[in-house]
Coordinates of C-alpha atoms in Angstrom, one line a residue:
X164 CA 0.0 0.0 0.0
X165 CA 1.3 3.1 -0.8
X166 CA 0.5 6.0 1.6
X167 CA 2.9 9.3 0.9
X168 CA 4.2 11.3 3.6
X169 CA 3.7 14.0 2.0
X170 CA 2.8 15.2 -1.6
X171 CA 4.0 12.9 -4.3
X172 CA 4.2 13.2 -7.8
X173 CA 3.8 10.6 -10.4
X174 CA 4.7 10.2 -13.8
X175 CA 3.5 7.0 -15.4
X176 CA 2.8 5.8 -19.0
X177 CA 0.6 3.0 -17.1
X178 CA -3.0 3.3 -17.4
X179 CA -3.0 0.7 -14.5
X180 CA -0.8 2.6 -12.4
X181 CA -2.8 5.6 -12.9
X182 CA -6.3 3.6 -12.0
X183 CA -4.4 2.3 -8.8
X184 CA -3.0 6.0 -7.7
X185 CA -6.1 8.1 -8.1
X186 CA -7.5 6.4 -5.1
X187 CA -4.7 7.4 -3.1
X188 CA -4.7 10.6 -1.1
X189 CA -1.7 13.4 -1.7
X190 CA -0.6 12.2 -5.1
X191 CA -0.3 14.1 -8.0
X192 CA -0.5 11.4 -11.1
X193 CA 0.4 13.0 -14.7
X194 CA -0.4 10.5 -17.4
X195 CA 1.9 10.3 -20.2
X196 CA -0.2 10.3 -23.6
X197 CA -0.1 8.5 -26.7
X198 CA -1.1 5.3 -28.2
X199 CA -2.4 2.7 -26.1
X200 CA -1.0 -0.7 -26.0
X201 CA -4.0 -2.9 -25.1
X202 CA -2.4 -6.0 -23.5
X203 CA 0.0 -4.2 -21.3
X204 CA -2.4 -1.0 -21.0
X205 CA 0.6 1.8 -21.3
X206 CA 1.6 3.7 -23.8
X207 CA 3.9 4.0 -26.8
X208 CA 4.7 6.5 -29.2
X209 CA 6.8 9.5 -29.5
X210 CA 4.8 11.5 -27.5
X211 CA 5.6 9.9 -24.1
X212 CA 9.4 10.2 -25.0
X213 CA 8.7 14.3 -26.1
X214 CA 6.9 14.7 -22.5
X215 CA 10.0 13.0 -20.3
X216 CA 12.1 16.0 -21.8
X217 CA 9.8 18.2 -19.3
X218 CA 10.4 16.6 -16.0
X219 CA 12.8 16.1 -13.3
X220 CA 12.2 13.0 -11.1
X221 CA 14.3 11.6 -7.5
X222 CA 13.0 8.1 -8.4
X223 CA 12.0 6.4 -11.5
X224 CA 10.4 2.5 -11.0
X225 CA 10.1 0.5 -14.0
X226 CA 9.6 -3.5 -14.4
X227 CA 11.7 -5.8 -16.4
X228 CA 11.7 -8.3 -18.7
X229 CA 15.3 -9.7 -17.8
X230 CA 18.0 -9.0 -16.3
X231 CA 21.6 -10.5 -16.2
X232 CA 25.1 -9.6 -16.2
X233 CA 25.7 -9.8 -20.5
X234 CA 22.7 -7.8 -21.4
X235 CA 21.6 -5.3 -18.2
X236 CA 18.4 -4.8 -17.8
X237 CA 15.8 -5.7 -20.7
X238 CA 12.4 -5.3 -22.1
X239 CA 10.5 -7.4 -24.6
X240 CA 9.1 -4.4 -26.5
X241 CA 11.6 -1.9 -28.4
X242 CA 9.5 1.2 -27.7
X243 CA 8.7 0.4 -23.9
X244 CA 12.9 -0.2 -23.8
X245 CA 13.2 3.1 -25.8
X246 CA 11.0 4.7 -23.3
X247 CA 12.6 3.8 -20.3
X248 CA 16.0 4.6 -21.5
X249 CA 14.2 8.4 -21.5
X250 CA 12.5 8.2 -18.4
X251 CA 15.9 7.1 -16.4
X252 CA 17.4 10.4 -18.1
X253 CA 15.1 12.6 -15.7
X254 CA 15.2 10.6 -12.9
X255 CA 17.9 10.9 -9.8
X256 CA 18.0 7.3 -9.4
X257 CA 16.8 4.3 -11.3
X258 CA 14.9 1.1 -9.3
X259 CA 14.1 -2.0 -11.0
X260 CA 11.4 -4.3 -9.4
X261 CA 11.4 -7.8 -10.8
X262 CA 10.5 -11.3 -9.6
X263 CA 13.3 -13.7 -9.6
X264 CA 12.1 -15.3 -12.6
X265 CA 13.7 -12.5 -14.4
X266 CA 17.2 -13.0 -13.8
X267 CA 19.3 -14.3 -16.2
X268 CA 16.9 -13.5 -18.8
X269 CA 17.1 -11.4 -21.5
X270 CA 14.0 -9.6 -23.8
X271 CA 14.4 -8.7 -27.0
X272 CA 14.3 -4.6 -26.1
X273 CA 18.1 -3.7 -24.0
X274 CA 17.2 -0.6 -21.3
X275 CA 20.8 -0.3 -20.0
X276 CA 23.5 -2.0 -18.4
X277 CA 23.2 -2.7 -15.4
X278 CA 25.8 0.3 -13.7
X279 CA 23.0 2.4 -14.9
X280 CA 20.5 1.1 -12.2
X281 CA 20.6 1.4 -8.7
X282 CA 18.1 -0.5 -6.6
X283 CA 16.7 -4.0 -7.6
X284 CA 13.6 -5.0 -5.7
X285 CA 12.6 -8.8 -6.1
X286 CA 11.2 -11.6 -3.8
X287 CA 13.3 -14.4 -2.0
X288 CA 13.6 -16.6 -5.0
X289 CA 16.9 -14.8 -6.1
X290 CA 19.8 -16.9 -5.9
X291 CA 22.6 -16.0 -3.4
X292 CA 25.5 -15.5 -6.6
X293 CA 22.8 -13.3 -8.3
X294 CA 23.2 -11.0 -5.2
X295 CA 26.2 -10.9 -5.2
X296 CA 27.0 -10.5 -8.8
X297 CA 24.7 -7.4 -8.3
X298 CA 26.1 -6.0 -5.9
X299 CA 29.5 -6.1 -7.0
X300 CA 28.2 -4.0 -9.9
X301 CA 27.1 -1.2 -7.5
X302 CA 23.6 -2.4 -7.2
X303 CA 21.7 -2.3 -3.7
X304 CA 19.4 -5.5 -3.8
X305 CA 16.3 -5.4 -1.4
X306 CA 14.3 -8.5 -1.1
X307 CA 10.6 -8.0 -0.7
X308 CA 8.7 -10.1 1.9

């Protein structure tokens, strides 16, 4: 649950994440536009990636599609990657949050390597050498209960 101690202001190109957040008191959500991609409900386009240009962000949270040591962090969909890549510009400091089925995976769509990220936030499923291997590229790792 996510209950700001003060005001908070979110950027999202997640129709979900929007739905979730207007219910929440003391946040501010700004919806990135364009087209909508149906299965994931965010969106795509070159307007979201025109719009990050505008902001300036402390944190940025974005999910993955894999991560491992080769590739960095990875995205099935080019666009969603490209996106990303643009949103980390504005932000302070990039967190990934991924379940530990994600590691050692790759998608088709590279975000960045992974000295570009870092926090990792995944469950207790992560294998021990994956920890470590993460943190000996500068990555804090915090496992969700």
């Amino acid at each position: 649950k996510i209950v700001p101690k003060g005001t908070l202001n979110v950027v999202t190109p997640s129709l979900k994440v929007s739905m979730l957040l207007s219910a929440v008191g003391n946040v501010n959500i700004i919806q990135l536009g364009g087209v909508v991609h149906k299965k994931s409900l965010s969106v795509r386009g070159t307007s979201p990636l025109i719009s990050m240009e505008e902001f300036s962000c402390s944190k940025l949270f974005i999910g993955a599609d894999g991560i491992n040591e080769e590739y960095g962090v990875t995205n099935s969909n080019l666009e969603e990657a490209q996106l990303n890549r643009e949103m980390m510009k504005a932000a302070s400091k990039t967190i990934v949050l991924v379940d530990s089925s994600k590691f050692s995976r790759k998608g088709f769509g590279r975000i960045c390597p992974l000295s570009q990220i870092h926090t990792v936030v995944t469950d207790g499923g992560i294998h021990a050498s994956t920890v470590r291997m993460l943190e000996e590229q500068g990555v804090e790792v915090i496992i969700a209960e």
